[in-house]
mmJSON file of the N, C-alpha and C atoms, coordinates in Angstrom:
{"data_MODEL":{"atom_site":{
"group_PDB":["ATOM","ATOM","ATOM","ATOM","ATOM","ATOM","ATOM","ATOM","ATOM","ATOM","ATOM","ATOM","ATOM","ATOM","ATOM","ATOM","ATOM","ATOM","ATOM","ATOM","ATOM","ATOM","ATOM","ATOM","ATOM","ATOM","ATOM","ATOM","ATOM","ATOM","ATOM","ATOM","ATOM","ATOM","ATOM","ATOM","ATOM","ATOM","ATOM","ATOM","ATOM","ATOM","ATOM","ATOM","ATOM","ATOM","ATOM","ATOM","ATOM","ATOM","ATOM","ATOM","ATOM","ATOM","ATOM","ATOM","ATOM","ATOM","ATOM","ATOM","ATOM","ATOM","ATOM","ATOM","ATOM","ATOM","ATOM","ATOM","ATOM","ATOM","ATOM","ATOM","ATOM","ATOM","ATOM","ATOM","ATOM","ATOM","ATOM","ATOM","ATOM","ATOM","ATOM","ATOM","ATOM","ATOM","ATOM","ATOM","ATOM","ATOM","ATOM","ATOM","ATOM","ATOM","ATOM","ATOM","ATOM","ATOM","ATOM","ATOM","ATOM","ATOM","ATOM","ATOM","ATOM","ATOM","ATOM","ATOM","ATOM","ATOM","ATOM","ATOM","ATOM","ATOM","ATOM","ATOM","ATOM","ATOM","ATOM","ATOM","ATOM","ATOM","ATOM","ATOM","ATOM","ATOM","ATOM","ATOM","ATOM","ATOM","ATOM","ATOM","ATOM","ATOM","ATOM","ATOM","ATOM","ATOM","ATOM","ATOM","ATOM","ATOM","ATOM","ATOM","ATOM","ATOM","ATOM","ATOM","ATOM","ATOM","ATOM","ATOM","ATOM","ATOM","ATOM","ATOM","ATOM","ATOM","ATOM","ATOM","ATOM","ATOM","ATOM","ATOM","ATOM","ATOM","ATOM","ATOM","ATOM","ATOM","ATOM","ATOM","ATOM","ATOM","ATOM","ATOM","ATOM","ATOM","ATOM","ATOM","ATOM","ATOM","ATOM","ATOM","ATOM","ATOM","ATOM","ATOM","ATOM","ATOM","ATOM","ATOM","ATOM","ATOM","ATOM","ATOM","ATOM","ATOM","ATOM","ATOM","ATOM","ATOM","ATOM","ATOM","ATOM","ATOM","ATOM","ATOM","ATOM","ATOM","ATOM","ATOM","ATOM","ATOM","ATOM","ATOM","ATOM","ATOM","ATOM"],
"id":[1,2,3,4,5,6,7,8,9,10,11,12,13,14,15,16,17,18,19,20,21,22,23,24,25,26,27,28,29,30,31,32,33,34,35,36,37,38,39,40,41,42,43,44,45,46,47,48,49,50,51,52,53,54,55,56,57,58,59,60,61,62,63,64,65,66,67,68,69,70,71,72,73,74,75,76,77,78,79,80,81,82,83,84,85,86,87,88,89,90,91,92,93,94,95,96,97,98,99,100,101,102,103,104,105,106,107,108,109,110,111,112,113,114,115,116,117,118,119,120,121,122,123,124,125,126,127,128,129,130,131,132,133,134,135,136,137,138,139,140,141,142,143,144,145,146,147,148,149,150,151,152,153,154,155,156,157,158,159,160,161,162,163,164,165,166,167,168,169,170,171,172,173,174,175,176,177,178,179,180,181,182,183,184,185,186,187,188,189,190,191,192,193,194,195,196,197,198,199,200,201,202,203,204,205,206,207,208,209,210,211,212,213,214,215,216,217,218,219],
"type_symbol":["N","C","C","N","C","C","N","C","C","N","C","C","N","C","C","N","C","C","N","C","C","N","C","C","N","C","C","N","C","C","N","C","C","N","C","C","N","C","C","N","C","C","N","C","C","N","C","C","N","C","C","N","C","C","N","C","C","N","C","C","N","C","C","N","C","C","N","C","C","N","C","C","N","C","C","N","C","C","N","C","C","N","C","C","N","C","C","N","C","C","N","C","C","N","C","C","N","C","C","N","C","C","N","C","C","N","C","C","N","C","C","N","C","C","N","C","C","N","C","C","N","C","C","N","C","C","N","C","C","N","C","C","N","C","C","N","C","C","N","C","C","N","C","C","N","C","C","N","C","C","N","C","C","N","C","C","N","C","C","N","C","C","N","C","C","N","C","C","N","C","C","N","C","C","N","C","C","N","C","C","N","C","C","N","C","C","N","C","C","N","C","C","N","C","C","N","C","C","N","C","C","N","C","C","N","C","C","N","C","C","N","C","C","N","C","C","N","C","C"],
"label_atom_id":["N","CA","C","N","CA","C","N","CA","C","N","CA","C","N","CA","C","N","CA","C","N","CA","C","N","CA","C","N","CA","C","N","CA","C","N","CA","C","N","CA","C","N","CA","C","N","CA","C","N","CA","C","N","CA","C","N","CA","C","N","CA","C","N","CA","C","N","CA","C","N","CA","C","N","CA","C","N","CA","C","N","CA","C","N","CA","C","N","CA","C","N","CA","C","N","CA","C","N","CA","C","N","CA","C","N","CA","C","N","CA","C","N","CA","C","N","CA","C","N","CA","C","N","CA","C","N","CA","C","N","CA","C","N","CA","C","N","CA","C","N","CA","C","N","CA","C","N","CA","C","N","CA","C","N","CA","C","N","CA","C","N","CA","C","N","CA","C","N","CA","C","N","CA","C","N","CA","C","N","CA","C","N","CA","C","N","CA","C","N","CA","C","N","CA","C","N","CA","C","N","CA","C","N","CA","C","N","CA","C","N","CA","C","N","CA","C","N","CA","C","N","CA","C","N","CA","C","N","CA","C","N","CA","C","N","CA","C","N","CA","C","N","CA","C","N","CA","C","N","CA","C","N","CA","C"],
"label_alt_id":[null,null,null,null,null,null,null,null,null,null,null,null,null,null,null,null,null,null,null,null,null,null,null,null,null,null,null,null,null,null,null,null,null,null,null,null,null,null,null,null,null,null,null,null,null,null,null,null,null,null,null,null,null,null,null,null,null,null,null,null,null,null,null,null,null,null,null,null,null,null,null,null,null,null,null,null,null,null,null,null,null,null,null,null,null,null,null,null,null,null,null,null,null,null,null,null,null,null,null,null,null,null,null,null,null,null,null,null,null,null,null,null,null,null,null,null,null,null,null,null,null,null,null,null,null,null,null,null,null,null,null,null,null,null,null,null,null,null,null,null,null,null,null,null,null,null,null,null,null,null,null,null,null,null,null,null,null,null,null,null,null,null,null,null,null,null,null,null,null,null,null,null,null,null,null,null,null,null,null,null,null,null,null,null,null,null,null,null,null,null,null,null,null,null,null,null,null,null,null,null,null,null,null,null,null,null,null,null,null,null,null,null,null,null,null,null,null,null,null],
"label_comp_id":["UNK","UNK","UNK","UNK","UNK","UNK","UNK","UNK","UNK","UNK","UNK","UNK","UNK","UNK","UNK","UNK","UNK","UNK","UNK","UNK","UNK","UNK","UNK","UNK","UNK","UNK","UNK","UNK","UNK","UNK","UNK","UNK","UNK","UNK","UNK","UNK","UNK","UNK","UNK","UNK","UNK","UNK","UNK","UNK","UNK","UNK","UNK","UNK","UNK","UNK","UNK","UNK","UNK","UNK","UNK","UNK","UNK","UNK","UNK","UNK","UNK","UNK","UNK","UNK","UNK","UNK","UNK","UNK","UNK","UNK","UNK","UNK","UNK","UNK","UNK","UNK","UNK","UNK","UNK","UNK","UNK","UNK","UNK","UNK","UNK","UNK","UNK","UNK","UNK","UNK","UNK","UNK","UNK","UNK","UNK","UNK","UNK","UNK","UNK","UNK","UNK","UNK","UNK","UNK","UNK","UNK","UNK","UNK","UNK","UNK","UNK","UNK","UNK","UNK","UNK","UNK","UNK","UNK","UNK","UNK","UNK","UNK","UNK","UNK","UNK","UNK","UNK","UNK","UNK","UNK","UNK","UNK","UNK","UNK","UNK","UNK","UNK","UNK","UNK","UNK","UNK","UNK","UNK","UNK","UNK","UNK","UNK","UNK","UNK","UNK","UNK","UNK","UNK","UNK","UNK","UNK","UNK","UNK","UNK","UNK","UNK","UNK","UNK","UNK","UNK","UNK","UNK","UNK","UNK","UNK","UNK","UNK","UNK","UNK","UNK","UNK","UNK","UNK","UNK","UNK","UNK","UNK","UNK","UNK","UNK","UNK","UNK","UNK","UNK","UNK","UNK","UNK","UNK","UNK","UNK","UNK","UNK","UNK","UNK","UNK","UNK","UNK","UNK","UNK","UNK","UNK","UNK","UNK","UNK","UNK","UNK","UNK","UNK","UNK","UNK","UNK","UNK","UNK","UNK"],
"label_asym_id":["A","A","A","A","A","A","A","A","A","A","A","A","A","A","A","A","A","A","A","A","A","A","A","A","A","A","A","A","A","A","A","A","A","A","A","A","A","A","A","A","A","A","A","A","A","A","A","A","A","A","A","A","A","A","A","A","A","A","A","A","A","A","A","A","A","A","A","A","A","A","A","A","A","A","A","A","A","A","A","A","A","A","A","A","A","A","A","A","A","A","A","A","A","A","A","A","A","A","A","A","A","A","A","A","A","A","A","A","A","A","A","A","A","A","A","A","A","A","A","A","A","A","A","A","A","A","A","A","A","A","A","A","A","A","A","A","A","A","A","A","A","A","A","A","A","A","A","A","A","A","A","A","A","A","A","A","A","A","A","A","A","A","A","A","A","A","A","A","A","A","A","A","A","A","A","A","A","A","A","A","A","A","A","A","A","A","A","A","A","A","A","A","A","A","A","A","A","A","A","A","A","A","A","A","A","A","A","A","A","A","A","A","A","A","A","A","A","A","A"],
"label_entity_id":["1","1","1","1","1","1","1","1","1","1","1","1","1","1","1","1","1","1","1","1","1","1","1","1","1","1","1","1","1","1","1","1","1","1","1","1","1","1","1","1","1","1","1","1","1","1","1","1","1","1","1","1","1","1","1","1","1","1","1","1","1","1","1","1","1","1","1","1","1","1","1","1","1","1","1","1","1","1","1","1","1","1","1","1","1","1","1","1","1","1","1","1","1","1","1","1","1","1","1","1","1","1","1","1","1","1","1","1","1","1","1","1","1","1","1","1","1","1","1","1","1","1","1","1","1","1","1","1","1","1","1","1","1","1","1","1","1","1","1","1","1","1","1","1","1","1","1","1","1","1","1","1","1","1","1","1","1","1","1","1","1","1","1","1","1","1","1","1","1","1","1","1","1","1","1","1","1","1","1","1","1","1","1","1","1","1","1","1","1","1","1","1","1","1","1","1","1","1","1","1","1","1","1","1","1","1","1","1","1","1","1","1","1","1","1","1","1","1","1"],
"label_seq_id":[1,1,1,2,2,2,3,3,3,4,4,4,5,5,5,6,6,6,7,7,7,8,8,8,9,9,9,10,10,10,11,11,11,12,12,12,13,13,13,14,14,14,15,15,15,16,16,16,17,17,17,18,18,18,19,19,19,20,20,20,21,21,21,22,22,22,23,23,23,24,24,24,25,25,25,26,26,26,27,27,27,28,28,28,29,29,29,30,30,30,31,31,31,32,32,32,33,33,33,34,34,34,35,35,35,36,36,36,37,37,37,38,38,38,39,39,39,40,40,40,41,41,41,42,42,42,43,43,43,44,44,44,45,45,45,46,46,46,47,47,47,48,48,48,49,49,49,50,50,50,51,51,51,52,52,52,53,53,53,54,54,54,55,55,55,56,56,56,57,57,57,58,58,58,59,59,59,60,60,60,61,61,61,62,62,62,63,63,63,64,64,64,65,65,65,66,66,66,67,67,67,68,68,68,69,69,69,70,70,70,71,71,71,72,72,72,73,73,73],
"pdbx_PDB_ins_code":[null,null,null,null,null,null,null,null,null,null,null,null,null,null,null,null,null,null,null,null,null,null,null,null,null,null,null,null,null,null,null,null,null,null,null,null,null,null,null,null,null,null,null,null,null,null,null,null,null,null,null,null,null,null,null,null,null,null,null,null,null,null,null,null,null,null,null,null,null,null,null,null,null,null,null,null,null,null,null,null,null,null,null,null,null,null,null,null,null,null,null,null,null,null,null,null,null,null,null,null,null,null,null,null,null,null,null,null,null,null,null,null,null,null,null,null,null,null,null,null,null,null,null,null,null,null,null,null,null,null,null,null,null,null,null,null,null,null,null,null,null,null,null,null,null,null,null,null,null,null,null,null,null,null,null,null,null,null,null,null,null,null,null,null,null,null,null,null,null,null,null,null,null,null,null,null,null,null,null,null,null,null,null,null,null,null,null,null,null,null,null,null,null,null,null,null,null,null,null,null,null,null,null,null,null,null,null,null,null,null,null,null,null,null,null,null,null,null,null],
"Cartn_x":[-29.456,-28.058,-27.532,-26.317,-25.965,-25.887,-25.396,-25.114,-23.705,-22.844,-21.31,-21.69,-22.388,-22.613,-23.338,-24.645,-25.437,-24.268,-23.676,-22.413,-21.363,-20.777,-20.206,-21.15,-22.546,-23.032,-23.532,-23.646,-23.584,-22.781,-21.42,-19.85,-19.704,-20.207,-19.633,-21.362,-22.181,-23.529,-23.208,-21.762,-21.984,-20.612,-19.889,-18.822,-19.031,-18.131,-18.57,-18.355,-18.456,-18.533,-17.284,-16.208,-14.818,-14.669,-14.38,-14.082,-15.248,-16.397,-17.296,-16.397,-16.131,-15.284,-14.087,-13.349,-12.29,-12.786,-14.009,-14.465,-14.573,-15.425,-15.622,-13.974,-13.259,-12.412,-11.339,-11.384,-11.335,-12.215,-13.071,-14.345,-13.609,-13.576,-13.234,-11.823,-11.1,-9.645,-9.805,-10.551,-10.893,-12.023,-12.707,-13.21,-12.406,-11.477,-10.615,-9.551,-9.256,-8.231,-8.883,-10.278,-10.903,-10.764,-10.832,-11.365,-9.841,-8.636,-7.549,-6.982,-7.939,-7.515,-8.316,-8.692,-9.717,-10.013,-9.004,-8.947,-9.719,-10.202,-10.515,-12.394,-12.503,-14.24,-14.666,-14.325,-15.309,-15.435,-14.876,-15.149,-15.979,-15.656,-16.483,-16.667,-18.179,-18.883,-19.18,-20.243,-20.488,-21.648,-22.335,-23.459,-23.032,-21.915,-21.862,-21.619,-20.848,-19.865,-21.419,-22.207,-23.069,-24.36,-24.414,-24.942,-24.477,-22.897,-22.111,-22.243,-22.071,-22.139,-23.525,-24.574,-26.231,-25.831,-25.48,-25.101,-24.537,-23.421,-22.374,-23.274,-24.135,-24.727,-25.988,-26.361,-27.565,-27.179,-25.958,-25.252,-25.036,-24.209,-23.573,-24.991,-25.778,-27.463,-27.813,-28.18,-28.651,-27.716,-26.692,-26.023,-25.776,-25.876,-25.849,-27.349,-28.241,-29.496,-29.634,-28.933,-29.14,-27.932,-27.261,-25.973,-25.864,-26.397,-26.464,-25.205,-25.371,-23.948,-23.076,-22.94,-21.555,-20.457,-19.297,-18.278,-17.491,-17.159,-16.326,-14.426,-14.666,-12.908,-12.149],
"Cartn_y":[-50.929,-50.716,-51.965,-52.426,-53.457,-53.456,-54.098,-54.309,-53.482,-53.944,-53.409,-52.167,-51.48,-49.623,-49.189,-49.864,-49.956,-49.242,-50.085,-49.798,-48.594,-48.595,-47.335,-45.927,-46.641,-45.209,-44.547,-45.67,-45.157,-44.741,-45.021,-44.307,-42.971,-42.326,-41.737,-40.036,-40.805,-39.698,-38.484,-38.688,-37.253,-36.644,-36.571,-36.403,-34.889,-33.692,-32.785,-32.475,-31.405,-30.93,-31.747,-30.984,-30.872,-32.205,-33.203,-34.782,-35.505,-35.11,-35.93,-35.47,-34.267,-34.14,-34.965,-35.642,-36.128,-37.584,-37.753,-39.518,-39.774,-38.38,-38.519,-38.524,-37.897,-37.747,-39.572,-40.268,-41.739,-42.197,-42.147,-42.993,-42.428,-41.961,-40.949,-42.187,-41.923,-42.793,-43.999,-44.936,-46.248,-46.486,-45.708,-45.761,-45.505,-44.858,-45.01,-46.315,-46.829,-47.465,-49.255,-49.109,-49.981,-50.195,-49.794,-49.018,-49.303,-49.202,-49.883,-51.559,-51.836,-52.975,-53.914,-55.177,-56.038,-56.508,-56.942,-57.985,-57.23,-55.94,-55.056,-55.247,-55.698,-55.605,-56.465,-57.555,-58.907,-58.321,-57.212,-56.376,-55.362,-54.765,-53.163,-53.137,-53.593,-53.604,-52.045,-52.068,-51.127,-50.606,-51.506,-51.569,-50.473,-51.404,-50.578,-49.341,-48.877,-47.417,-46.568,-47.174,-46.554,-46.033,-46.991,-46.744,-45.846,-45.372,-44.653,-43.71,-43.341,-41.991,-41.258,-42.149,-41.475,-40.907,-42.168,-41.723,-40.147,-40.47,-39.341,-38.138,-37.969,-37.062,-36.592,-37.436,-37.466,-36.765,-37.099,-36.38,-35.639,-34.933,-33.241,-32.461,-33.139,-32.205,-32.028,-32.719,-32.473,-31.821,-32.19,-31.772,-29.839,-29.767,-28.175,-27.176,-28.307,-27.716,-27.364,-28.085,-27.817,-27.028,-26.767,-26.416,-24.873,-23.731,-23.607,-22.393,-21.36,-20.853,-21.114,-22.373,-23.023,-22.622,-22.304,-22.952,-23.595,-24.547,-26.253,-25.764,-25.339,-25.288,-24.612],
"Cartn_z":[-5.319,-5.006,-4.315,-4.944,-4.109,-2.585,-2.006,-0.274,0.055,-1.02,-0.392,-0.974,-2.016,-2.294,-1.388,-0.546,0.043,1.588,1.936,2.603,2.833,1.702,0.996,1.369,0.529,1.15,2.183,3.282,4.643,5.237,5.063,5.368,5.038,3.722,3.879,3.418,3.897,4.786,5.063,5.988,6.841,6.651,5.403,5.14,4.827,5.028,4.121,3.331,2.525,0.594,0.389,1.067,0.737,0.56,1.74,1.842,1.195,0.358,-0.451,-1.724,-2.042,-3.475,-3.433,-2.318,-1.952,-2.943,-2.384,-2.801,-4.208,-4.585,-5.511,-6.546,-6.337,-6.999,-7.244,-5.854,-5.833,-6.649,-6.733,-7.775,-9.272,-9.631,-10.838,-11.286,-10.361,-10.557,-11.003,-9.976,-10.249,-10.891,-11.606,-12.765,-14.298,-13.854,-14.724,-14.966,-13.785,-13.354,-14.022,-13.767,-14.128,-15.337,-16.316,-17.705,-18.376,-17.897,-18.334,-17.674,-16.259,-15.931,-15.941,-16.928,-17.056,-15.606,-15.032,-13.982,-13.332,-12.88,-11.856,-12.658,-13.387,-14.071,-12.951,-12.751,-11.672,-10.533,-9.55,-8.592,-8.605,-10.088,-9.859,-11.424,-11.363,-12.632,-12.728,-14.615,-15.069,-14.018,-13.441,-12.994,-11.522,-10.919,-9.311,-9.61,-10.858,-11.008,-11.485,-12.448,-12.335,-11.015,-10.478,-9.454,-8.023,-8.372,-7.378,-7.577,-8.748,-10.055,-9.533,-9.555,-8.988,-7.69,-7.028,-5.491,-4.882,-5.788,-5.598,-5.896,-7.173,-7.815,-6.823,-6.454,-5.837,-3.992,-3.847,-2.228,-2.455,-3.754,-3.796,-4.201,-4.454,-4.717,-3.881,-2.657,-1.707,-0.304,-0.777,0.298,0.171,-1.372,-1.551,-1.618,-1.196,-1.06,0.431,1.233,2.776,3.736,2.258,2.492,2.007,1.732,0.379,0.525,1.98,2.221,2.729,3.153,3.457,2.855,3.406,2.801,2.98,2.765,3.41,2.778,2.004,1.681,2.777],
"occupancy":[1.0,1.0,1.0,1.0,1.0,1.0,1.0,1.0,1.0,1.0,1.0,1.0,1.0,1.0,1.0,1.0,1.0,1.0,1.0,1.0,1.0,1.0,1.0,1.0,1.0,1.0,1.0,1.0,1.0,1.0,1.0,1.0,1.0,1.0,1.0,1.0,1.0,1.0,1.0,1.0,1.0,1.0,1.0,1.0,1.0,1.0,1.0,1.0,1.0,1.0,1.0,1.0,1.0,1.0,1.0,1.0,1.0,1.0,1.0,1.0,1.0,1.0,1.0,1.0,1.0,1.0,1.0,1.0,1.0,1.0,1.0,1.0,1.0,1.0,1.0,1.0,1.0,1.0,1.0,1.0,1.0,1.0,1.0,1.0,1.0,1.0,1.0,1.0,1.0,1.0,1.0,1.0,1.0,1.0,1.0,1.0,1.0,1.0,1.0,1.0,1.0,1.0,1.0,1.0,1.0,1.0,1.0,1.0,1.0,1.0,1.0,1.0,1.0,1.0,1.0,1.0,1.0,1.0,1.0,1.0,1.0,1.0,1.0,1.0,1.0,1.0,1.0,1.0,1.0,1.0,1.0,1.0,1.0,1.0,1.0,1.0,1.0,1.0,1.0,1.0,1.0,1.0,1.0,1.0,1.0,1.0,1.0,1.0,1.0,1.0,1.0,1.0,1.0,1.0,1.0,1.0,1.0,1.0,1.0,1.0,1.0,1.0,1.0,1.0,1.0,1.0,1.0,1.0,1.0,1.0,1.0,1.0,1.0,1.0,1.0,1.0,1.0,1.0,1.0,1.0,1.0,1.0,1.0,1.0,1.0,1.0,1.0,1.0,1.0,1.0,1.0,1.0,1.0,1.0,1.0,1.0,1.0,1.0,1.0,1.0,1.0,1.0,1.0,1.0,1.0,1.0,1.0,1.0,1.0,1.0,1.0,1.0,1.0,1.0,1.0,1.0,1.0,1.0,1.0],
"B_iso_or_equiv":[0.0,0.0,0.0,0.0,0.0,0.0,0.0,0.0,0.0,0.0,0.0,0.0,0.0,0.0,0.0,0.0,0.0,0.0,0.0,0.0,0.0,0.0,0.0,0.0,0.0,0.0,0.0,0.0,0.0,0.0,0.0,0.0,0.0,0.0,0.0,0.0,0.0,0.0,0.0,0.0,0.0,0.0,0.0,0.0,0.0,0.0,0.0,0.0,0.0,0.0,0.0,0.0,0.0,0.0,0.0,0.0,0.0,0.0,0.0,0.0,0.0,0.0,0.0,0.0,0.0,0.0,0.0,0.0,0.0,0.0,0.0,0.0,0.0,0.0,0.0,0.0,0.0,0.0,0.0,0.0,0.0,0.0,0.0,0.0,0.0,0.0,0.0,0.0,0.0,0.0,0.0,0.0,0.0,0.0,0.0,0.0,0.0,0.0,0.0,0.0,0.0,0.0,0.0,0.0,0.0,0.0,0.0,0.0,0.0,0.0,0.0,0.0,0.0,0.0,0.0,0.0,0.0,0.0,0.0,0.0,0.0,0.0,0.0,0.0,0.0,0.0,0.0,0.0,0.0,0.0,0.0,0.0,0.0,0.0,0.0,0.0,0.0,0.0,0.0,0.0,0.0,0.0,0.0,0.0,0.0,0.0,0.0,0.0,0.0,0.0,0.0,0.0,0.0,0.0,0.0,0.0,0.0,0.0,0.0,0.0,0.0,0.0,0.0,0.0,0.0,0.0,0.0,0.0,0.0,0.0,0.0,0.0,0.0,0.0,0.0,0.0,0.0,0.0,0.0,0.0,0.0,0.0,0.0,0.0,0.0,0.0,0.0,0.0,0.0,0.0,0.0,0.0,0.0,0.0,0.0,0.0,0.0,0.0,0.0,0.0,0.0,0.0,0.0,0.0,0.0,0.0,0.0,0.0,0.0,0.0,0.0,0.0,0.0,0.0,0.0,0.0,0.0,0.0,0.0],
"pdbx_formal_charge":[null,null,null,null,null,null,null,null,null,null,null,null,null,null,null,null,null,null,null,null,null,null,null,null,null,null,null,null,null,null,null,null,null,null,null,null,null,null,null,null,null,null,null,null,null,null,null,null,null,null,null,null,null,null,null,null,null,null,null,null,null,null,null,null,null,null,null,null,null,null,null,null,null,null,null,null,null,null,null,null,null,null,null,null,null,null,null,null,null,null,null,null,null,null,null,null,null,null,null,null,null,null,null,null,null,null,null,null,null,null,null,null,null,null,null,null,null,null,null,null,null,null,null,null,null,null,null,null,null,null,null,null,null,null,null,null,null,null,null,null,null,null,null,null,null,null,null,null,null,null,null,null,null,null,null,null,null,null,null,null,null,null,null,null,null,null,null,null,null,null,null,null,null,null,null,null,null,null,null,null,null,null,null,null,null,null,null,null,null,null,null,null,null,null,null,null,null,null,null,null,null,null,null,null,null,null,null,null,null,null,null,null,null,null,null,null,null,null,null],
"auth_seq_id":[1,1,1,2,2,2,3,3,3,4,4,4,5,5,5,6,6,6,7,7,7,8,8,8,9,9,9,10,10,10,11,11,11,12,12,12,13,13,13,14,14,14,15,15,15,16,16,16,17,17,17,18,18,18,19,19,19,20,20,20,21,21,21,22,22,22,23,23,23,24,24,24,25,25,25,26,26,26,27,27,27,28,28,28,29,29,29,30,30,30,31,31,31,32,32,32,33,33,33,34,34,34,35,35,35,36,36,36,37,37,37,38,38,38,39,39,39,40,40,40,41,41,41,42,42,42,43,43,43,44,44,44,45,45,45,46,46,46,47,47,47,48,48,48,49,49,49,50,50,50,51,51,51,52,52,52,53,53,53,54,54,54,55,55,55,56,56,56,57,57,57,58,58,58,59,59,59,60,60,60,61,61,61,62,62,62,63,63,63,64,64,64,65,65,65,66,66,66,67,67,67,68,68,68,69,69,69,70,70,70,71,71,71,72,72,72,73,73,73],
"auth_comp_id":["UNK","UNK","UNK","UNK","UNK","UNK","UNK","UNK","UNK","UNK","UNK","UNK","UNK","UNK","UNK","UNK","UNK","UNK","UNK","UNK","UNK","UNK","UNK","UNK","UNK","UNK","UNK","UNK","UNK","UNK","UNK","UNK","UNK","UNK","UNK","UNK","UNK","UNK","UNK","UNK","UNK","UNK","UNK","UNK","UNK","UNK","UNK","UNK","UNK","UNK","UNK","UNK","UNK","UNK","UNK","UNK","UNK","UNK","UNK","UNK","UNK","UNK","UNK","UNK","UNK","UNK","UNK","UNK","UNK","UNK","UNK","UNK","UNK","UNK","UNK","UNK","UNK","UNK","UNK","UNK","UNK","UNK","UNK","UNK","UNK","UNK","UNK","UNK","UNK","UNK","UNK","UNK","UNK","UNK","UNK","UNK","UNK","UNK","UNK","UNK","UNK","UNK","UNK","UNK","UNK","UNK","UNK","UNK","UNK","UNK","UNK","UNK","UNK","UNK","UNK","UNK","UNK","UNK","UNK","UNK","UNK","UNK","UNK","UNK","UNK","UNK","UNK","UNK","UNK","UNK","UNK","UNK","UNK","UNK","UNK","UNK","UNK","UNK","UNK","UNK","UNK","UNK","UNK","UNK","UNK","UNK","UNK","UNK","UNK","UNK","UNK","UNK","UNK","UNK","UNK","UNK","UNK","UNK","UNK","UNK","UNK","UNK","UNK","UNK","UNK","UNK","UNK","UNK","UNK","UNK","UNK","UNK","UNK","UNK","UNK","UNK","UNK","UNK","UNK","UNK","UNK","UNK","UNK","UNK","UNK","UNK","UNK","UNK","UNK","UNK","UNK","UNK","UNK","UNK","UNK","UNK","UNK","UNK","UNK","UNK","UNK","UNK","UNK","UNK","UNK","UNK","UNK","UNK","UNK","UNK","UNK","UNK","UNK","UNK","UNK","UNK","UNK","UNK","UNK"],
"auth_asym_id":["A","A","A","A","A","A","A","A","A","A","A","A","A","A","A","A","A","A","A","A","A","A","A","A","A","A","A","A","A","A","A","A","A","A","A","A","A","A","A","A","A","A","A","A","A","A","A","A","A","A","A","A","A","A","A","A","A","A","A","A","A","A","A","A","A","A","A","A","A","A","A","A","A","A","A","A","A","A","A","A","A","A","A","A","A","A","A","A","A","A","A","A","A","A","A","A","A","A","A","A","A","A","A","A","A","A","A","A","A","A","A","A","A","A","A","A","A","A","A","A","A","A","A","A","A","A","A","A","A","A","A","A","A","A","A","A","A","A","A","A","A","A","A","A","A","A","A","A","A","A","A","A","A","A","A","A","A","A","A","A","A","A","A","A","A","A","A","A","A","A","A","A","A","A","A","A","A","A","A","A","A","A","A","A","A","A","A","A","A","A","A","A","A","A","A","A","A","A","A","A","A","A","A","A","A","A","A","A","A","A","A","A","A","A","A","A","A","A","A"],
"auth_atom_id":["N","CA","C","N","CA","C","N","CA","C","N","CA","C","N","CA","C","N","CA","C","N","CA","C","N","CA","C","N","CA","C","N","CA","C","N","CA","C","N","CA","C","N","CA","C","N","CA","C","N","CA","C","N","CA","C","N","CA","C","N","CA","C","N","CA","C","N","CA","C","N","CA","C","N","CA","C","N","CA","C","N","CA","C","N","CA","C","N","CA","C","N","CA","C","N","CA","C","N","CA","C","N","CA","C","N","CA","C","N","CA","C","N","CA","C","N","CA","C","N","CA","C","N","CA","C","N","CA","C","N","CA","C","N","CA","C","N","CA","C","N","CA","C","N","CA","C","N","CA","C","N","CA","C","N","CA","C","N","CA","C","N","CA","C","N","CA","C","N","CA","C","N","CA","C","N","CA","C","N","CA","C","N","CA","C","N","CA","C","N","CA","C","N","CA","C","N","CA","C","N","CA","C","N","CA","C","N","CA","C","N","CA","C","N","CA","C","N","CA","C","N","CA","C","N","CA","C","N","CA","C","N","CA","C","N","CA","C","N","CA","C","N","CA","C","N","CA","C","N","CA","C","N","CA","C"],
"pdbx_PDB_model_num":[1,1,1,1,1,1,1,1,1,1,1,1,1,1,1,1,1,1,1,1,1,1,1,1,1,1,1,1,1,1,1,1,1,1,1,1,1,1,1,1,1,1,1,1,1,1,1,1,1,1,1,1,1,1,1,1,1,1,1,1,1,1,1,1,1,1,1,1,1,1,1,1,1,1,1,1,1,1,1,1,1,1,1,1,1,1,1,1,1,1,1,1,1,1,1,1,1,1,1,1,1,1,1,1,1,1,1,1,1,1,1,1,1,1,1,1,1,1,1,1,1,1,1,1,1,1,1,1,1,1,1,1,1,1,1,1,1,1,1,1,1,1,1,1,1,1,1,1,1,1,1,1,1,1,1,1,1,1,1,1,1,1,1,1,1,1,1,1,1,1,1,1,1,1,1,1,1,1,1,1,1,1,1,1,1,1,1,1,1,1,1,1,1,1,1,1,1,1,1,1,1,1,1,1,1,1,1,1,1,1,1,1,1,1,1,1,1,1,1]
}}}
């Protein structure tokens, strides 16, 4: 993982369900946003979005394993 995802994903550790679906839903955008704006590729490669995507995937798994009757809404 790069340094600045490396980053990213220490920010946002202890976020809960609700405000991690918040992020995720930002990632979603500017993965889109990307995807129509070339200029935006030299910042946020295929590589970082993929590697956020795990991230993201990999926090709402665990976070609903330790979580499991929560409810954050």
């Amino acid at each position: 993982m790069s340094q600045r995802l490396r980053y990213l994903a220490n920010q946002v550790r202890n976020l809960t369900y609700t405000e991690m679906m918040e992020v995720a839903r930002w990632f979603a955008f500017a993965c889109q946003e990307r995807n129509n704006n070339d200029a935006l590729d030299s910042t946020f490669n295929d590589e970082d979005a993929n590697e956020w995507a795990q991230f993201l995937n990999d926090w709402s798994e665990s976070w609903l394993e330790n979580n499991p009757e929560s409810d954050d809404d």
